[in-house]
Amino acid sequence: MTIARTNSTRRMLLTGLIAAVPVLLTSCSSNTKKSAKAANASAARASDPGGDAFVMIIRHGEKPDGSHPGLDENGAQDGKSLTERGWARAKALPKLFEPPVAGLRRPARIFAATDQGPLAGAHRMRQTVTPLAAGLGLTVDTTYAESQETALAGAALAGAQPVLICWEHSRIPRIVEALGASGSGAPTAWPDRFDLVWVFARTGGGAWTFQEVHQHLLDGDA
């Protein structure tokens, strides 16, 4: 009788432990997912030293379509380069800053997505701002690739202001988020246009303000 009761008690304890294992595993998995989610949310925001900041963001110039091929610096067809109109926009871009039109400031630094190495994107971002950088006596910083918007935003905030960034339009909202400027009133997506400048300004580490400036550089610009 005693042995039977002991075996029965052991079976009940084992059954209870086995039943509890999925609950414990689910709880651990849930906590792990929450921790990972929190870490990712934190990583999406750039390290911010605070203080004054003035960040201007543009999309690259016009890209190839069925009727307009991309052309590299030597005029050879290249799907990763600007079209003829895109090159015209790049060459006209200095007019926005000599002197700066209303709402803009002469950039102290210029960033474009890298087009070299394993994370290389298209050449259009670098090509768009190269004439402007040459006119201002600056070097285009191509340290960061598309997908590295958080690091890019951190670099933009850490150095001399104002800053101009030329990027792929679908990823520009990620730069805005990384800057901490999502609450500034900026649109959540870049419109299907090449003739805009998004301007984000902050004084003394306070709240960001947003302004959209139209380029008006080429015939047909809105």
PDB file of N, CA, C and O in Angstrom, residues 4 6-16:
ATOM      1  N   ALA A   4       2.613   1.750  -3.361  1.00  0.00           N
ATOM      2  CA  ALA A   4       1.654   2.165  -4.386  1.00  0.00           C
ATOM      3  C   ALA A   4       1.342   3.649  -4.255  1.00  0.00           C
ATOM      4  O   ALA A   4       1.261   4.379  -5.239  1.00  0.00           O
ATOM      5  N   THR A   6       3.259   5.910  -2.858  1.00  0.00           N
ATOM      6  CA  THR A   6       4.459   6.671  -3.213  1.00  0.00           C
ATOM      7  C   THR A   6       4.592   6.819  -4.725  1.00  0.00           C
ATOM      8  O   THR A   6       4.889   7.903  -5.252  1.00  0.00           O
ATOM      9  N   ASN A   7       4.370   5.715  -5.459  1.00  0.00           N
ATOM     10  CA  ASN A   7       4.454   5.753  -6.921  1.00  0.00           C
ATOM     11  C   ASN A   7       3.399   6.675  -7.513  1.00  0.00           C
ATOM     12  O   ASN A   7       3.643   7.407  -8.467  1.00  0.00           O
ATOM     13  N   SER A   8       2.217   6.639  -6.926  1.00  0.00           N
ATOM     14  CA  SER A   8       1.129   7.507  -7.401  1.00  0.00           C
ATOM     15  C   SER A   8       1.464   8.967  -7.188  1.00  0.00           C
ATOM     16  O   SER A   8       1.233   9.813  -8.053  1.00  0.00           O
ATOM     17  N   THR A   9       2.050   9.259  -6.024  1.00  0.00           N
ATOM     18  CA  THR A   9       2.435  10.654  -5.725  1.00  0.00           C
ATOM     19  C   THR A   9       3.502  11.141  -6.697  1.00  0.00           C
ATOM     20  O   THR A   9       3.457  12.264  -7.188  1.00  0.00           O
ATOM     21  N   ARG A  10       4.494  10.262  -6.986  1.00  0.00           N
ATOM     22  CA  ARG A  10       5.555  10.616  -7.926  1.00  0.00           C
ATOM     23  C   ARG A  10       4.985  10.905  -9.307  1.00  0.00           C
ATOM     24  O   ARG A  10       5.399  11.850  -9.997  1.00  0.00           O
ATOM     25  N   ARG A  11       4.026  10.056  -9.754  1.00  0.00           N
ATOM     26  CA  ARG A  11       3.417  10.257 -11.063  1.00  0.00           C
ATOM     27  C   ARG A  11       2.697  11.596 -11.135  1.00  0.00           C
ATOM     28  O   ARG A  11       2.761  12.315 -12.126  1.00  0.00           O
ATOM     29  N   MET A  12       2.008  11.959 -10.047  1.00  0.00           N
ATOM     30  CA  MET A  12       1.272  13.225 -10.010  1.00  0.00           C
ATOM     31  C   MET A  12       2.239  14.406 -10.086  1.00  0.00           C
ATOM     32  O   MET A  12       2.000  15.394 -10.786  1.00  0.00           O
ATOM     33  N   LEU A  13       3.369  14.318  -9.362  1.00  0.00           N
ATOM     34  CA  LEU A  13       4.359  15.392  -9.379  1.00  0.00           C
ATOM     35  C   LEU A  13       4.984  15.550 -10.756  1.00  0.00           C
ATOM     36  O   LEU A  13       5.163  16.665 -11.262  1.00  0.00           O
ATOM     37  N   LEU A  14       5.337  14.401 -11.393  1.00  0.00           N
ATOM     38  CA  LEU A  14       5.922  14.443 -12.722  1.00  0.00           C
ATOM     39  C   LEU A  14       4.948  15.026 -13.738  1.00  0.00           C
ATOM     40  O   LEU A  14       5.317  15.818 -14.608  1.00  0.00           O
ATOM     41  N   THR A  15       3.669  14.620 -13.625  1.00  0.00           N
ATOM     42  CA  THR A  15       2.643  15.144 -14.535  1.00  0.00           C
ATOM     43  C   THR A  15       2.521  16.650 -14.392  1.00  0.00           C
ATOM     44  O   THR A  15       2.419  17.394 -15.366  1.00  0.00           O
ATOM     45  N   GLY A  16       2.575  17.132 -13.156  1.00  0.00           N
ATOM     46  CA  GLY A  16       2.482  18.581 -12.907  1.00  0.00           C
ATOM     47  C   GLY A  16       3.670  19.327 -13.463  1.00  0.00           C
ATOM     48  O   GLY A  16       3.529  20.402 -14.052  1.00  0.00           O
TER      49      GLY A  16
END
